[in-house]
Short mmCIF file of C-alpha atoms in Angstrom, two decimals:
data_model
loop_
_atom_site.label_atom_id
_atom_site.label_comp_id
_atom_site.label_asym_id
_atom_site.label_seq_id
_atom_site.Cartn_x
_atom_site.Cartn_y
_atom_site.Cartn_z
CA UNK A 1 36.79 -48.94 17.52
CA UNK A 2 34.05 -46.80 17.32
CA UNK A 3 31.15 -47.80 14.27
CA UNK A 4 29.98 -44.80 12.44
CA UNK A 5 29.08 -46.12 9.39
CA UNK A 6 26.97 -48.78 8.18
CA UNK A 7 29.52 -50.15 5.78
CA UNK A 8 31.72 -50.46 8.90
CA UNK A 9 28.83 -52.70 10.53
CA UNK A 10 28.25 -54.84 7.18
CA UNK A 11 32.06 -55.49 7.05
CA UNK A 12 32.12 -56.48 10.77
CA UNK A 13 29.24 -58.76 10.20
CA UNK A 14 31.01 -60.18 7.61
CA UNK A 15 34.36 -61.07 9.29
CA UNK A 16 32.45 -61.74 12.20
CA UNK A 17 30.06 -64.40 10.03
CA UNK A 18 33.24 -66.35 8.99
CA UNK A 19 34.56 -66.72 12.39
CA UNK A 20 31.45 -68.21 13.68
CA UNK A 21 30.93 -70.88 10.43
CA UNK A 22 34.74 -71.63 11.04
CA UNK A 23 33.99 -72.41 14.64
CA UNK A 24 30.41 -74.18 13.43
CA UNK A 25 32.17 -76.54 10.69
CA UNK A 26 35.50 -77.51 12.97
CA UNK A 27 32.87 -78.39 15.86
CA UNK A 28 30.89 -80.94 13.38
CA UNK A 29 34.64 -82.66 12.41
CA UNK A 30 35.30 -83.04 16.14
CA UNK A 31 35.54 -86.54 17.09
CA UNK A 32 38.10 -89.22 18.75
CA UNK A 33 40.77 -89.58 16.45
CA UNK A 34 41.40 -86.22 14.44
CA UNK A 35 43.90 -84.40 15.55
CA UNK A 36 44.10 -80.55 16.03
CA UNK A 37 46.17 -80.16 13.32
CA UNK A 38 43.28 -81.35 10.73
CA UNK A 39 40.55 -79.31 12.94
CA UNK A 40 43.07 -76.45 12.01
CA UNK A 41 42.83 -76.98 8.48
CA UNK A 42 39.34 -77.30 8.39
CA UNK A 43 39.35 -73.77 10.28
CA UNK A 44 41.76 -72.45 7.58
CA UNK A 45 39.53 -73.49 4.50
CA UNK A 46 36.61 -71.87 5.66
CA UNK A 47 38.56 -68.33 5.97
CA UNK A 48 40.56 -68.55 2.92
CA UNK A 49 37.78 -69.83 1.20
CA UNK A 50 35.96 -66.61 1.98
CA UNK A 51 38.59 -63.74 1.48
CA UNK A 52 39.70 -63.86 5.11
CA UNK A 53 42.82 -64.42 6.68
CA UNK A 54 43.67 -66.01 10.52
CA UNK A 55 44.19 -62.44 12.73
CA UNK A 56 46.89 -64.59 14.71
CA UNK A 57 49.40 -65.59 11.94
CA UNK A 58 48.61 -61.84 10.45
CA UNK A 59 49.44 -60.21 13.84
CA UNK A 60 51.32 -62.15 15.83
CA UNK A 61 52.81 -65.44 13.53
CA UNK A 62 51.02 -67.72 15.49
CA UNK A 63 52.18 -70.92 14.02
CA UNK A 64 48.43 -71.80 12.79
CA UNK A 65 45.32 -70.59 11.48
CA UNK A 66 43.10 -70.92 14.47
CA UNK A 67 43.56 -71.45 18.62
CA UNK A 68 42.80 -75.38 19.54
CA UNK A 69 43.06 -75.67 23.34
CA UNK A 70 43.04 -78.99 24.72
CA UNK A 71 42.00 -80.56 28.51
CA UNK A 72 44.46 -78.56 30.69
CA UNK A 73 45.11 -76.30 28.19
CA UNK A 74 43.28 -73.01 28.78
CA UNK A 75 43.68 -70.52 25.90
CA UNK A 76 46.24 -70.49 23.04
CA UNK A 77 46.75 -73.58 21.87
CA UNK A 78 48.73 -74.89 18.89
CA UNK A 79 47.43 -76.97 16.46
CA UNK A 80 49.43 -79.99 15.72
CA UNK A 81 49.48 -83.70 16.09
CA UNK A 82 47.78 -84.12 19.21
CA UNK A 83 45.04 -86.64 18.76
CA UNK A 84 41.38 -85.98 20.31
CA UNK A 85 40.52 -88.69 22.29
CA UNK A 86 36.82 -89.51 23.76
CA UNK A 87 36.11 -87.63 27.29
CA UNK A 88 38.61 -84.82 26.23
CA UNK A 89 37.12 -80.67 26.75
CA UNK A 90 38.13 -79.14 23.37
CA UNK A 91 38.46 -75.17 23.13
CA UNK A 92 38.07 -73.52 19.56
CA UNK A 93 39.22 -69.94 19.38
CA UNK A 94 38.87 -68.64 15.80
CA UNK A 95 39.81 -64.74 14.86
CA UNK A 96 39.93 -63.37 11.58
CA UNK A 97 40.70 -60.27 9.55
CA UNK A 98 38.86 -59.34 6.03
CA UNK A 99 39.67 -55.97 4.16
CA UNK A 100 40.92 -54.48 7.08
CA UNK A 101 38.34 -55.70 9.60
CA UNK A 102 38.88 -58.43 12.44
CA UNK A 103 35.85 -61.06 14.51
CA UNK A 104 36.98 -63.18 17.39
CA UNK A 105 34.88 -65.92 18.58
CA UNK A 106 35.28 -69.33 20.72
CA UNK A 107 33.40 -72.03 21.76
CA UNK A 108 34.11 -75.25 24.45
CA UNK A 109 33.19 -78.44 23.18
CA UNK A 110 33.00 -81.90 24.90
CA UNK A 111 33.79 -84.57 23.46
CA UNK A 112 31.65 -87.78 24.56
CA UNK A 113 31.44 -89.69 26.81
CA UNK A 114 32.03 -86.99 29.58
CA UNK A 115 30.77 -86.49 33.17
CA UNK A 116 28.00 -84.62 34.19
CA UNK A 117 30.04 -81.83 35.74
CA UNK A 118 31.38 -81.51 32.27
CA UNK A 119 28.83 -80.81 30.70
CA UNK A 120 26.72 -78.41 32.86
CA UNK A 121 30.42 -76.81 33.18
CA UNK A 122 29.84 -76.26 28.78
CA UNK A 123 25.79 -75.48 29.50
CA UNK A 124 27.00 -72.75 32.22
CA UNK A 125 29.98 -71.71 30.26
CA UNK A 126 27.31 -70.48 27.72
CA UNK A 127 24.81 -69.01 30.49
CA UNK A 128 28.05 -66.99 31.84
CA UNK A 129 28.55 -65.30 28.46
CA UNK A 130 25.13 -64.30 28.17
CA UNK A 131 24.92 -63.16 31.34
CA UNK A 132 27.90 -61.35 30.34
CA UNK A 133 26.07 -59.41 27.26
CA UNK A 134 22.93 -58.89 28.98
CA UNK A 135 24.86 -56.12 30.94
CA UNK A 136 26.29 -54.39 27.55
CA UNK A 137 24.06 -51.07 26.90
CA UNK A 138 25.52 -47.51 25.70
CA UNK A 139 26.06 -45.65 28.97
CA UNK A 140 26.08 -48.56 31.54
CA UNK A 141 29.25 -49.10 33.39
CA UNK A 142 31.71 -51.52 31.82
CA UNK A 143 32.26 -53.35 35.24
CA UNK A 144 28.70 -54.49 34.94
CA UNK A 145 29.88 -57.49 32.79
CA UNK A 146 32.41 -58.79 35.11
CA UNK A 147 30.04 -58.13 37.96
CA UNK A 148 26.93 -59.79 36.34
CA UNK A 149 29.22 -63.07 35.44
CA UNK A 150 31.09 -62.63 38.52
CA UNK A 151 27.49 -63.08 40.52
CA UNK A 152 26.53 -65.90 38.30
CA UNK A 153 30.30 -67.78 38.72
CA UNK A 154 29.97 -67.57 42.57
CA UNK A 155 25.64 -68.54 42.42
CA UNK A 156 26.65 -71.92 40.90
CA UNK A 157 30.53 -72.50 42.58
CA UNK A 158 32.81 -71.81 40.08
CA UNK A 159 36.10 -69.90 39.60
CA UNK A 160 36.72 -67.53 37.17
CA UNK A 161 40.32 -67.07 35.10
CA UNK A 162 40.87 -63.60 36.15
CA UNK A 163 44.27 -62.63 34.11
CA UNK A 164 42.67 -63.58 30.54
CA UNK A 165 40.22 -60.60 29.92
CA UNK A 166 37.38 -59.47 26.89
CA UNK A 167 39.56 -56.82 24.50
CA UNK A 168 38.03 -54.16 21.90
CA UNK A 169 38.56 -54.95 18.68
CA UNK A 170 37.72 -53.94 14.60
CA UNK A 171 40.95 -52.41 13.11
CA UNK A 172 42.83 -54.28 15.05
CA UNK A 173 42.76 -57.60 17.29
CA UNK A 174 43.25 -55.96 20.21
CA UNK A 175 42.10 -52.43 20.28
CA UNK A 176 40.62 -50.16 23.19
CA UNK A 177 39.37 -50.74 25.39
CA UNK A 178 41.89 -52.97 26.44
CA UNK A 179 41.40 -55.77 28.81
CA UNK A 180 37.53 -55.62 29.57
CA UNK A 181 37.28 -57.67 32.94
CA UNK A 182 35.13 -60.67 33.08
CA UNK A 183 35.51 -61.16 36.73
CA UNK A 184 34.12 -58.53 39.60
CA UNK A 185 37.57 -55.72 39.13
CA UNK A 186 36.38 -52.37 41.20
CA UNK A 187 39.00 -50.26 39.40
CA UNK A 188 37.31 -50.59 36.12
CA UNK A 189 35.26 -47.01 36.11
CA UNK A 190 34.71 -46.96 32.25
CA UNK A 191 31.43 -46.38 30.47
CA UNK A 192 30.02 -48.12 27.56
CA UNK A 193 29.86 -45.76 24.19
CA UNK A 194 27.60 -45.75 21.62
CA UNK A 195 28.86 -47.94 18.59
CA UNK A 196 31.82 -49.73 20.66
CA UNK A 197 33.19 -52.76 19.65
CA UNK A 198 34.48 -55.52 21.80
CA UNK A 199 34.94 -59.07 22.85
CA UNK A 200 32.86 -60.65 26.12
CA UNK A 201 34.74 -63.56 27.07
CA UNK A 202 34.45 -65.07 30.24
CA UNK A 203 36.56 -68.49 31.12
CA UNK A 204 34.29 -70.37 33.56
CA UNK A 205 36.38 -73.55 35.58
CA UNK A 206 35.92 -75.66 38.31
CA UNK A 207 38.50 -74.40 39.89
CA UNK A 208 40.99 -72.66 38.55
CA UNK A 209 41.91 -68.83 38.83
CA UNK A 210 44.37 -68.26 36.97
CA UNK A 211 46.44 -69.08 33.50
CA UNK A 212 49.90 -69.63 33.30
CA UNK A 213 52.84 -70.30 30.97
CA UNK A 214 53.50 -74.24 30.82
CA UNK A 215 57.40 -75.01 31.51
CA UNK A 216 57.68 -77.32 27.67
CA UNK A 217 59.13 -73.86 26.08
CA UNK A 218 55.76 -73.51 23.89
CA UNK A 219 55.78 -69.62 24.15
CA UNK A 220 51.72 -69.46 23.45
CA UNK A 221 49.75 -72.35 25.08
CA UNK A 222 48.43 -71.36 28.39
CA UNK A 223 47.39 -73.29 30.96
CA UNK A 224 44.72 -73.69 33.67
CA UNK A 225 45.90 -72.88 37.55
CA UNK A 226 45.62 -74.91 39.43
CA UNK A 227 44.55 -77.56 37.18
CA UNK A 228 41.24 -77.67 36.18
CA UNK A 229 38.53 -77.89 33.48
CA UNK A 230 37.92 -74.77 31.79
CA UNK A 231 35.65 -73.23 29.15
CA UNK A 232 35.50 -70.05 27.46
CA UNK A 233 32.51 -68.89 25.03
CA UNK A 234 33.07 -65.57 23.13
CA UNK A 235 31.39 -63.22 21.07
CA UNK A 236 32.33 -60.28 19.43
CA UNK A 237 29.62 -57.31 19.86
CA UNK A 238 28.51 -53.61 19.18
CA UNK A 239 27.54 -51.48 21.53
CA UNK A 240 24.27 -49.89 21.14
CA UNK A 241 21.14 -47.66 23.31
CA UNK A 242 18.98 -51.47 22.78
CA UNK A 243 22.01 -53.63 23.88
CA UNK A 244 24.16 -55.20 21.85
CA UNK A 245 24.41 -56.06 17.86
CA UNK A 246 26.12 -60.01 18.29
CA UNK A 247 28.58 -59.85 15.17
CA UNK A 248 29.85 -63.68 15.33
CA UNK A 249 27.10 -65.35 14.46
CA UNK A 250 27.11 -68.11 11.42
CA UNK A 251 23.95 -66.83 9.65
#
């Protein structure tokens, strides 16, 4: 999607707004002992509250409202009775679609007590993502992202998941350009454009490279490979001359 309007911006910001609080209020429940089926439900209330609905169970039937990725679970998670317990990384992927506009947003949480490694693993997993949209400028090269987090990934010894990617997005979920590398790719030639919107996403591990289907018959949860912890810290963005316009904010 291209923004031409500023009614298309304000309705972005809007959808955008929703999946950040959603993200902001499950993070505040998260504690040993809920499980991710109430997180989910928290998620839920926040964007039915506010005219939205979840772009997953519009789009695909994803059986929830929001993604809750647990431990060795990378992306894609289903919500259900799976209890949080203390020391466990907790991913929360929230997309949403009001009057015909969609926001994606996620955020990697620890839950305490956790090791140091953890925890500069979330601090980094932040850094990476800015580093990310630092790079985003009309007219600079698109590979720039995955080069810029690429450079910062291999700086401070970490992997990145290479086969989950940043997507455009606005009318639809996924929308060109599709699968916006967050990893060094030298085939990606394209060029930023004035107004684009899109997801930067990178998945920052200690280890792993890829994600993989798990072998329980769940046909959504991915998983780290080879085993490792993960995070992943998105934000949905417009493309502009002064950089970019962050849409998934909470205020």
């Amino acid at each position: 999607m291209i923004v031409r309007t500023e009614d298309e911006l304000a309705k972005l910001k809007d959808v955008g707004r929703l999946c950040a609080i959603s993200i902001e209020t499950m993070a505040k429940a998260l504690e040993p002992g809920i499980t991710t089926a109430e997180l989910d439900a928290i998620g839920r209330k926040v964007l039915e509250d506010n005219g939205a609905q979840s772009a997953p169970e519009f789009c695909y039937k994803f059986p929830g409202a929001t993604c809750i990725s647990v431990n060795e679970e990378v992306a894609h998670g289903i919500p259900g009775a799976r209890v949080i317990q203390a020391g466990d990384l907790v991913n929360i992927d929230v997309s949403a679609v009001k009057d015909g506009f969609f926001g994606d947003a996620g955020a990697s949480y620890a839950v305490p007590p956790v090791t140091r490694q953890v925890e500069k693993l979330c601090r980094d997993g932040r850094r990476a993502l800015w580093t990310g949209l630092q790079q985003v400028k009309t007219g600079r090269p698109l590979a720039g992202i995955g080069n810029a987090i690429g450079a910062f990934a291999k700086k401070n010894r970490y992997t990145l998941i290479q086969n989950l990617s940043s997507h455009g997005i606005g009318l639809t979920l996924h929308d060109e350009p599709k699968e916006v590398p967050t990893w060094p790719d030298p085939t990606e030639t394209r060029v930023i454009e004035e107004g684009l919107v899109f997801t930067v996403e990178p998945f920052l591990s200690l280890g792993a490279d890829w994600a993989e289907d798990g072998d329980n018959g769940d046909p959504w949860t991915l998983y780290s490979e080879p085993r490792a912890p993960t995070v992943q810290y998105e934000h949905t963005i417009v493309a502009t001359k002064n950089g970019p316009i962050i849409l998934t904010l909470p205020d």
